[in-house]
mmCIF file of C-alpha atoms and ligand atoms in Angstrom:
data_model
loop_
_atom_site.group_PDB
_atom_site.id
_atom_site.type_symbol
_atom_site.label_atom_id
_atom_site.label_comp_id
_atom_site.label_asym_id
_atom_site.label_seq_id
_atom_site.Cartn_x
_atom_site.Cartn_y
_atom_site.Cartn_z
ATOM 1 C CA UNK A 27 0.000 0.000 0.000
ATOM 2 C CA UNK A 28 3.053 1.887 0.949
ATOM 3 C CA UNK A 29 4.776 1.597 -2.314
ATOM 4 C CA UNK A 30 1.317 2.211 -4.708
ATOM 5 C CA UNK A 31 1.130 5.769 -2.488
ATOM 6 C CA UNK A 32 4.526 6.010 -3.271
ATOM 7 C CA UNK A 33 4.345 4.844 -7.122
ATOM 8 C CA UNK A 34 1.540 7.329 -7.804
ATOM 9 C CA UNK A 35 3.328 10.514 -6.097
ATOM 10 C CA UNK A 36 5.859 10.126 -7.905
ATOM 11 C CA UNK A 37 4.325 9.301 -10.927
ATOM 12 C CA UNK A 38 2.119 12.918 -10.507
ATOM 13 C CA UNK A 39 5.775 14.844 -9.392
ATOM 14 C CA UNK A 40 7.108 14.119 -13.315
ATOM 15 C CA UNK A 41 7.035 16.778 -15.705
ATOM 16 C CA UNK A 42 3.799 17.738 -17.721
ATOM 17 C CA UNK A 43 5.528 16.536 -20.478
ATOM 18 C CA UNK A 44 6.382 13.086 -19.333
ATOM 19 C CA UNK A 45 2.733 12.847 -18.347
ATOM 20 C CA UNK A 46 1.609 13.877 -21.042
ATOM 21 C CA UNK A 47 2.559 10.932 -23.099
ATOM 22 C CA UNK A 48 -0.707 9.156 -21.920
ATOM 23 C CA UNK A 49 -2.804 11.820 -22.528
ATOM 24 C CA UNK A 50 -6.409 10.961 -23.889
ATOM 25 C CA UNK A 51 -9.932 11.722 -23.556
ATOM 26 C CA UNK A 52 -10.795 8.356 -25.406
ATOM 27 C CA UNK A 53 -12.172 6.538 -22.677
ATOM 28 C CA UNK A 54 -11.301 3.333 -24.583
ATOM 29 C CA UNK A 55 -7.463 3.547 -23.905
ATOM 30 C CA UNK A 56 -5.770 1.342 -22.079
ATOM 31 C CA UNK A 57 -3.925 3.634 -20.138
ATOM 32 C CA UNK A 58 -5.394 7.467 -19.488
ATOM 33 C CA UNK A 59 -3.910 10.804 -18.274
ATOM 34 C CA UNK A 60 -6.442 13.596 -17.736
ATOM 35 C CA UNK A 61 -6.711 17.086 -15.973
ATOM 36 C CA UNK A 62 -9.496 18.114 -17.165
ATOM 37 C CA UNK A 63 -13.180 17.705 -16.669
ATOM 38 C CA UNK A 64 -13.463 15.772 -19.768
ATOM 39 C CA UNK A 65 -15.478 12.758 -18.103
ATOM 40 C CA UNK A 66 -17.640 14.699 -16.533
ATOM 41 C CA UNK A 67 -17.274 13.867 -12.883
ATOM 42 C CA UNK A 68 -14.107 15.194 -12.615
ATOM 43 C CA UNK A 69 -13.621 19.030 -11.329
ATOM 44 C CA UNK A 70 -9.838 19.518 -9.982
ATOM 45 C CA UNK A 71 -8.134 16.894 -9.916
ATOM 46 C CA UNK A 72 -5.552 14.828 -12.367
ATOM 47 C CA UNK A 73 -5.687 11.378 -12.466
ATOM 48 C CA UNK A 74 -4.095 8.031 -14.755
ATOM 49 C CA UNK A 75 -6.505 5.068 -15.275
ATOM 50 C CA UNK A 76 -5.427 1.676 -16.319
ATOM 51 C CA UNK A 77 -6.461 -1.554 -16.317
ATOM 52 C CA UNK A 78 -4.134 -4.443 -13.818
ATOM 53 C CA UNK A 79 -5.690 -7.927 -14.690
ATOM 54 C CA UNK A 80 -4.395 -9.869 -15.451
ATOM 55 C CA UNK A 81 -1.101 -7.893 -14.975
ATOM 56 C CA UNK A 82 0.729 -9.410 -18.174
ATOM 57 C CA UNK A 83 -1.932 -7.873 -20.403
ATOM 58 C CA UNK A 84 -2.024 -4.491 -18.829
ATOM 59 C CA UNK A 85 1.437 -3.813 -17.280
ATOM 60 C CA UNK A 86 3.322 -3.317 -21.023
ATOM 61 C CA UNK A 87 1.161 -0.295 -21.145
ATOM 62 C CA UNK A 88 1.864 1.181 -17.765
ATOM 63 C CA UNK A 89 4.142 4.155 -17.270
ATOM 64 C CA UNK A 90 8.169 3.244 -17.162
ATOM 65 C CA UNK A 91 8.633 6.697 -14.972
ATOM 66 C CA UNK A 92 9.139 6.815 -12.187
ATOM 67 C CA UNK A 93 11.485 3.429 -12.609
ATOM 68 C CA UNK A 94 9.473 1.882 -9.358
ATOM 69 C CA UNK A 95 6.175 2.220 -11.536
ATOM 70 C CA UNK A 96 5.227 -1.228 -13.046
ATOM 71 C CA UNK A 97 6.832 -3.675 -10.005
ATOM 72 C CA UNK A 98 5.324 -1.315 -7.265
ATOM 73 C CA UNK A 99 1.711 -0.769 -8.609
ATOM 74 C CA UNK A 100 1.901 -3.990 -9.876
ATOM 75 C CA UNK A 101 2.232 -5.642 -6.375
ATOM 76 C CA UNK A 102 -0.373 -3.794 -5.146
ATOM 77 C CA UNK A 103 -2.761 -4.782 -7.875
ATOM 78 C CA UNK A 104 -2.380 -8.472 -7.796
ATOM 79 C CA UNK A 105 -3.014 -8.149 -3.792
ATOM 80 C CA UNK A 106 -5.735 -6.006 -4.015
ATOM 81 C CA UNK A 107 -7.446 -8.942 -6.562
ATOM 82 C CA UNK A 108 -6.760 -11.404 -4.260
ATOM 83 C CA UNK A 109 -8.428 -8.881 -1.131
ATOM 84 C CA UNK A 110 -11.434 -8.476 -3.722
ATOM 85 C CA UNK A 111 -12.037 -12.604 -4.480
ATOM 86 C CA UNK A 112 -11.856 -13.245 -0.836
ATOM 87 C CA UNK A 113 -14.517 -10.065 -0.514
ATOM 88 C CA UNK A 114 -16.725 -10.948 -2.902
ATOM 89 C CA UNK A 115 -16.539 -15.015 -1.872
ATOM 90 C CA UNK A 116 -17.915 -13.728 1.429
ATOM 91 C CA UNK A 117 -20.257 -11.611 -0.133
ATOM 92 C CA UNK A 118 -21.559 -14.297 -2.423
ATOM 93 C CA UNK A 119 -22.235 -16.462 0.323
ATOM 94 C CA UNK A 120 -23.772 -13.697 2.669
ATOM 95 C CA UNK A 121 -26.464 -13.645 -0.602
ATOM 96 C CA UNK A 122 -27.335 -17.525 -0.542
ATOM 97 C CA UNK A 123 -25.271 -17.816 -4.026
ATOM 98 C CA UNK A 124 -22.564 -20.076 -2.949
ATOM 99 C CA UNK A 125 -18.796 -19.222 -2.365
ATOM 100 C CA UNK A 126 -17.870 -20.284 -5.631
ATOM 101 C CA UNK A 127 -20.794 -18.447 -7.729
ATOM 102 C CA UNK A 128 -18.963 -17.063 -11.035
ATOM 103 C CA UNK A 129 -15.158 -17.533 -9.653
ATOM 104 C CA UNK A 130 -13.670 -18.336 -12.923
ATOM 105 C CA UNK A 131 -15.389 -15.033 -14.337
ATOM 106 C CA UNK A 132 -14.363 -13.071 -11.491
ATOM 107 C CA UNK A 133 -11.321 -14.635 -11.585
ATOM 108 C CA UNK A 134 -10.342 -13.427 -15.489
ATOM 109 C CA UNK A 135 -12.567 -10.156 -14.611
ATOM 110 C CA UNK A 136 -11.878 -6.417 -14.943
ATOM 111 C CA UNK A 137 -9.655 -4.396 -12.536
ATOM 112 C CA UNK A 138 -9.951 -1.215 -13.950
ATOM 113 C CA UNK A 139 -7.708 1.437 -11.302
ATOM 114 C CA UNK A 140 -8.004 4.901 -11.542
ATOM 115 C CA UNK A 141 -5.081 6.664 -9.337
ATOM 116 C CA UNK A 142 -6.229 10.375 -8.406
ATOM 117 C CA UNK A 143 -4.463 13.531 -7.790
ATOM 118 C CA UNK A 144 -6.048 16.502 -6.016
ATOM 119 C CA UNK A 145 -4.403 19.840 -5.040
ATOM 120 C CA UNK A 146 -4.770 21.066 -1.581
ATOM 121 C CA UNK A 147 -8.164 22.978 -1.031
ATOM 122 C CA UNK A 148 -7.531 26.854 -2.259
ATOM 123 C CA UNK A 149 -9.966 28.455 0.270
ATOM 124 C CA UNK A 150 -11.175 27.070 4.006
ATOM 125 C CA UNK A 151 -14.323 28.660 3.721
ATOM 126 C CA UNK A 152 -16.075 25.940 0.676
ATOM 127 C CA UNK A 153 -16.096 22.499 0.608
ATOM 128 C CA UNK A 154 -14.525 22.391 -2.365
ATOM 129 C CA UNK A 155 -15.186 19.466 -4.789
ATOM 130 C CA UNK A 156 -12.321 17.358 -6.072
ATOM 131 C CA UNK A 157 -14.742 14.469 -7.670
ATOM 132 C CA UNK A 158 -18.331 14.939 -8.099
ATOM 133 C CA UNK A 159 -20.880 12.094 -6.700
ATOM 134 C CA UNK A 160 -21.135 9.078 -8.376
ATOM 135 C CA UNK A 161 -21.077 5.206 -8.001
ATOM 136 C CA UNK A 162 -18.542 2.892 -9.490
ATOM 137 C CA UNK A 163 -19.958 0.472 -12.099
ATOM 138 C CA UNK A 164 -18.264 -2.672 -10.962
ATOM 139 C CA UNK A 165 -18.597 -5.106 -8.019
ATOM 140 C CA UNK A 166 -16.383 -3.682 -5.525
ATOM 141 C CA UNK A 167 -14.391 -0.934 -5.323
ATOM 142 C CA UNK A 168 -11.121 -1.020 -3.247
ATOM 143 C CA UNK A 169 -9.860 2.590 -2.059
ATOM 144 C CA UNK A 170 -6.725 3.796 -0.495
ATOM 145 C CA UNK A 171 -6.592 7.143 0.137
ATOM 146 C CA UNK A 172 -3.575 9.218 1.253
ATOM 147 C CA UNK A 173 -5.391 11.473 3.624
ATOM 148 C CA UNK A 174 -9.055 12.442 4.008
ATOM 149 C CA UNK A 175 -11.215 13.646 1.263
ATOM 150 C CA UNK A 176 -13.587 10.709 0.604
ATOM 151 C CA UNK A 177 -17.292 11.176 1.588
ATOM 152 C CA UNK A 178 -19.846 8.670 1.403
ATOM 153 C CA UNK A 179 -23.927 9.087 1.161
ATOM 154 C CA UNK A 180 -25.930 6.569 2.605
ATOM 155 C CA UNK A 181 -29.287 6.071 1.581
ATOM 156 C CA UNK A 182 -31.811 6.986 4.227
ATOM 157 C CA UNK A 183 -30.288 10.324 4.456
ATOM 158 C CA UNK A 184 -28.562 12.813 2.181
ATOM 159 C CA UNK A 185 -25.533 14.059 4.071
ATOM 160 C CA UNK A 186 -22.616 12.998 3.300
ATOM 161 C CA UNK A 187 -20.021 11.146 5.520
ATOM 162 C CA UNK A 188 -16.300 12.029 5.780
ATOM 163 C CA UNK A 189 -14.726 8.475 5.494
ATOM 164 C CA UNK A 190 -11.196 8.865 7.305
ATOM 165 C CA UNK A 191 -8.059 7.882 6.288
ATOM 166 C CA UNK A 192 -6.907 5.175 8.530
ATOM 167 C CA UNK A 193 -2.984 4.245 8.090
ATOM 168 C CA UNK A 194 -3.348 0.577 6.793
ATOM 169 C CA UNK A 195 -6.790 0.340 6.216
ATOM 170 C CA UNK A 196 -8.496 0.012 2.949
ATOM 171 C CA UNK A 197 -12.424 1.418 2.099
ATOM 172 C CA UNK A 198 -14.324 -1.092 0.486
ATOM 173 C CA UNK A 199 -17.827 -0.134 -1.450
ATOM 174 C CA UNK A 200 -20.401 -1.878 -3.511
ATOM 175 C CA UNK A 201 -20.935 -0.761 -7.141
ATOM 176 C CA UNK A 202 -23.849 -0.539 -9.500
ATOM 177 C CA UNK A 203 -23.014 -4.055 -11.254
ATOM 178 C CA UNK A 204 -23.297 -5.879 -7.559
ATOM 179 C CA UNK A 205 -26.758 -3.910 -6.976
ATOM 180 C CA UNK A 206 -28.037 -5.554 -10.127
ATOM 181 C CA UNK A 207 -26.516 -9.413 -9.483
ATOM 182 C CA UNK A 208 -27.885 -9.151 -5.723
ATOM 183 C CA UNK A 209 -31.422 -7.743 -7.746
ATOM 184 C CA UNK A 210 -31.612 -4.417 -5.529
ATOM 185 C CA UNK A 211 -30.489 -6.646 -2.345
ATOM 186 C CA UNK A 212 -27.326 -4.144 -2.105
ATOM 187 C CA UNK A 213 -26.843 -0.813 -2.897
ATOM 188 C CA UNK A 214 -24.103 0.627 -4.634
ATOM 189 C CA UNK A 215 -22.478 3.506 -2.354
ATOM 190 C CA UNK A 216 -23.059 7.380 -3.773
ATOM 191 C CA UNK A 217 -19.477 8.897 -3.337
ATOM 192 C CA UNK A 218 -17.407 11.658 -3.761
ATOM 193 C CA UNK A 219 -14.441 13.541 -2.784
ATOM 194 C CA UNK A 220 -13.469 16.936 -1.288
ATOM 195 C CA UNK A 221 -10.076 18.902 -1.180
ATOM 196 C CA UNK A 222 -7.669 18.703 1.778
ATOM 197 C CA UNK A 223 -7.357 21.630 3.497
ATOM 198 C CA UNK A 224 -3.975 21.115 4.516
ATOM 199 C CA UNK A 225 -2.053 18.718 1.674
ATOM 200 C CA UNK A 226 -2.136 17.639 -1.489
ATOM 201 C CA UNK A 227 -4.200 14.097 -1.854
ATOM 202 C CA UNK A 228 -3.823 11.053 -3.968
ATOM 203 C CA UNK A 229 -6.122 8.002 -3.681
ATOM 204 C CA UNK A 230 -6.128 5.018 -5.698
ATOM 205 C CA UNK A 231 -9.447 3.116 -6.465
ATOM 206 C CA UNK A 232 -9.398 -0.299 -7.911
ATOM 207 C CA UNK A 233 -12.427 -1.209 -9.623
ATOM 208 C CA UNK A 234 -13.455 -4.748 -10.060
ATOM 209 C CA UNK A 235 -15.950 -6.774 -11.928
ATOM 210 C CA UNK A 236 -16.528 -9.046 -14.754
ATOM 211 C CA UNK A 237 -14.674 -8.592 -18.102
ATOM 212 C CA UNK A 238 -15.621 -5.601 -20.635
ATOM 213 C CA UNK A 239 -18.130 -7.813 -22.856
ATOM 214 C CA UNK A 240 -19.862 -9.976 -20.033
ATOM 215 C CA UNK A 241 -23.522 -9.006 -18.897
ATOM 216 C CA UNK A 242 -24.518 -8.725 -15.528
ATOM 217 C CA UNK A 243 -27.939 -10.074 -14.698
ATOM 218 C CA UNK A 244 -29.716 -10.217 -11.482
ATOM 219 C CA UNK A 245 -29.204 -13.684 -10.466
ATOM 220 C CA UNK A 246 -31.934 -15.886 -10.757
ATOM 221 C CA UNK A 247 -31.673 -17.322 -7.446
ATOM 222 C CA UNK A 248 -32.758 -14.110 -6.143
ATOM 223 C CA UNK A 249 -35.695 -13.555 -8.501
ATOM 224 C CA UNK A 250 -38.892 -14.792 -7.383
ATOM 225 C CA UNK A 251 -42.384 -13.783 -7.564
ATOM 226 C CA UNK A 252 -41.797 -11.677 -4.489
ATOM 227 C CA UNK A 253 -38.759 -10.108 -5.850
ATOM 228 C CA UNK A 254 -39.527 -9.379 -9.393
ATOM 229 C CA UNK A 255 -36.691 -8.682 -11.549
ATOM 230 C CA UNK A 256 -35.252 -5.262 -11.100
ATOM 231 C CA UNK A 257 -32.878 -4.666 -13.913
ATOM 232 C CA UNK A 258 -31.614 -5.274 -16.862
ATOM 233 C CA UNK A 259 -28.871 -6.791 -18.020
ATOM 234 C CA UNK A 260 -25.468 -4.937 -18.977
ATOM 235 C CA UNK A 261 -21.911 -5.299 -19.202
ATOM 236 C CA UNK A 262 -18.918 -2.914 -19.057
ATOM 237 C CA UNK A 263 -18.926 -2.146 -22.862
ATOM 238 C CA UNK A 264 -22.464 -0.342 -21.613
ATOM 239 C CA UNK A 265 -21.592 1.153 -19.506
ATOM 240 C CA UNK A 266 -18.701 2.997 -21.449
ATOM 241 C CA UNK A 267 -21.108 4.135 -23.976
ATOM 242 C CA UNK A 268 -23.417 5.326 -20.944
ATOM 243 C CA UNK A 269 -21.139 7.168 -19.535
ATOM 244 C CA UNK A 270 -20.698 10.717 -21.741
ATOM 245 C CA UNK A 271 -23.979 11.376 -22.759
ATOM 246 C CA UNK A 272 -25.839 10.191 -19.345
ATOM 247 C CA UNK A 273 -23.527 11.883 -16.330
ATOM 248 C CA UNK A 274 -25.489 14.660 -15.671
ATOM 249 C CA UNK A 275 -28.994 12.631 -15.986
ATOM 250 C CA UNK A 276 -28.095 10.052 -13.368
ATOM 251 C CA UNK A 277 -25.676 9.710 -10.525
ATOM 252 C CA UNK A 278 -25.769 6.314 -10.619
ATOM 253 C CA UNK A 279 -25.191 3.846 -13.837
ATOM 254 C CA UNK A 280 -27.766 1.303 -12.172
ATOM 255 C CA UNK A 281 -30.760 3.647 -11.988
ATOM 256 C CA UNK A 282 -30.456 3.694 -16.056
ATOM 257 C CA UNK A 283 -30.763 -0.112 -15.622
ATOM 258 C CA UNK A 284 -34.146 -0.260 -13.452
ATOM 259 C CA UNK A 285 -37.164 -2.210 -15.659
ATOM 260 C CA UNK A 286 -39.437 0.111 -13.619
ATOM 261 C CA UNK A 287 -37.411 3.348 -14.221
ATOM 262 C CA UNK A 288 -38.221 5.994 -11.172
HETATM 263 O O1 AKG B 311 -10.626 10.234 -4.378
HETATM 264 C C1 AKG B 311 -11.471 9.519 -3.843
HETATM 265 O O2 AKG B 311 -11.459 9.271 -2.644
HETATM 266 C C2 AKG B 311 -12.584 8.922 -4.657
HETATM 267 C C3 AKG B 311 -12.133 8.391 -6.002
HETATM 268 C C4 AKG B 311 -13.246 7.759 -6.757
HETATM 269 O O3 AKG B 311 -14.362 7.767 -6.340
HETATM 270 C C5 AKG B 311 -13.014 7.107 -8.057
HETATM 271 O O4 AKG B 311 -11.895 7.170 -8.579
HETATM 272 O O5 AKG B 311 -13.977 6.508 -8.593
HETATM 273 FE FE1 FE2 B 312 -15.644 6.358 -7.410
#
């Protein structure tokens, strides 16, 4: 955890121009650099997405600077796989679907990590935004976060929670794609995050779920004629052609999904 902190700082200390090489607003690329507020979400922050499994597809695109890059942020990604089987094992079997329900997919799934940069708040007086709310569209989403800045809204109420930054720990949330396999039974967490007052911030999300062309479906184990089925199907391909024209419609990709739209 240690080293990925370490990885991205560095990575955001190199020149504009070294950066820059991965610059894109083609949310196809393998690898991404972005300042702007190109996706939509984004308000002041820079960040680099890439995708980590499995590492020997992914890692010949990663950065080379700084030299650390690919075996530090590599490390980190194949643990934070293994944290994220072992999650959603548990999770699995917490919804009656068996410990082993789609391994092998989750297995040869997406990690999709998007490392962010935000400057230190300009002004104490506004809670300024770094990322605007949103849910992730995967499964799970495993966060480390330098130092506070993540807030979290929980359903029943609309304030938003400061999650802190505990050396060590790791913030786990659900995403849109595991609302629609549990069929509504979990929620996936509204989030955002706000500028430091007092440092710069970096926090590194890993994104996980199945891979880009596979559909998530409520599972039918959890469909019955108490539970009607609440959404339809989708994969990550969908969601990538949701995402620029639909941002501003809905926070969260799942509520596009509902049969019985709100
Ligand atoms: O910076 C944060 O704490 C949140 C990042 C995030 O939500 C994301 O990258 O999807
Ligand atoms: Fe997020």
């Amino acid at each position: 955890m240690k080293g990925a902190l370490e990885a991205a700082s560095e990575f955001f200390q190199l020149s504009t121009e070294h950066k820059e090489e991965f610059a894109s607003d083609d949310i196809r690329q393998p690898i991404r650099y972005d300042t702007s507020s190109r996706d939509g979400i984004s308000m002041s922050r820079s960040f680099l997405k890439h995708y980590a499994n499995p590492l020997d597809d992914w890692i010949k695109f990663w950065p080379t600077q700084p030299p650390t890059y690919r075996e530090k942020m590599g490390k980190y990604a194949v643990e934070t796989q293994r944290v994220s089987m072992q999650l959603m094992e548990a999770i699995l079997q917490g919804l009656g679907l068996g410990p082993l329900y789609l391994q092998e997919k989750l297995e040869g799934g997406v990690q999709f990590m998007a490392l962010n940069n935000y400057p230190q708040s300009a002004s104490k007086t506004t809670d300024e935004i770094g990322l605007a709310p949103h849910s992730d569209y995967g499964f799970l989403t495993i966060l480390l976060q330098s130092s506070p800045g993540l807030e979290v809204m929980h359903h029943d109420d609309d304030a938003w929670t400061p999650v802190p930054a505990i050396p060590g720990a790791l913030h786990v949330h659900v995403g849109d794609h595991l609302e629609v396999l549990s069929n509504g039974q979990l929620k996936s967490l509204v989030h955002r995050a706000v500028l430091n007052l007092i440092e710069s911030r970096i926090s590194i999300a890993s994104i996980h779920g199945l891979s880009m062309d596979e559909e998530v479906h409520c599972a039918e184990e959890l469909v019955d004629e108490h539970h009607p089925k609440m959404y339809r199907g989708s994969s990550f391909q969908d969601f990538l052609n949701f995402l620029p024209a639909n941002m501003n419609k809905y926070k969260r990709f799942v509520e596009s999904l509902r049969i019985d739209k709100p």
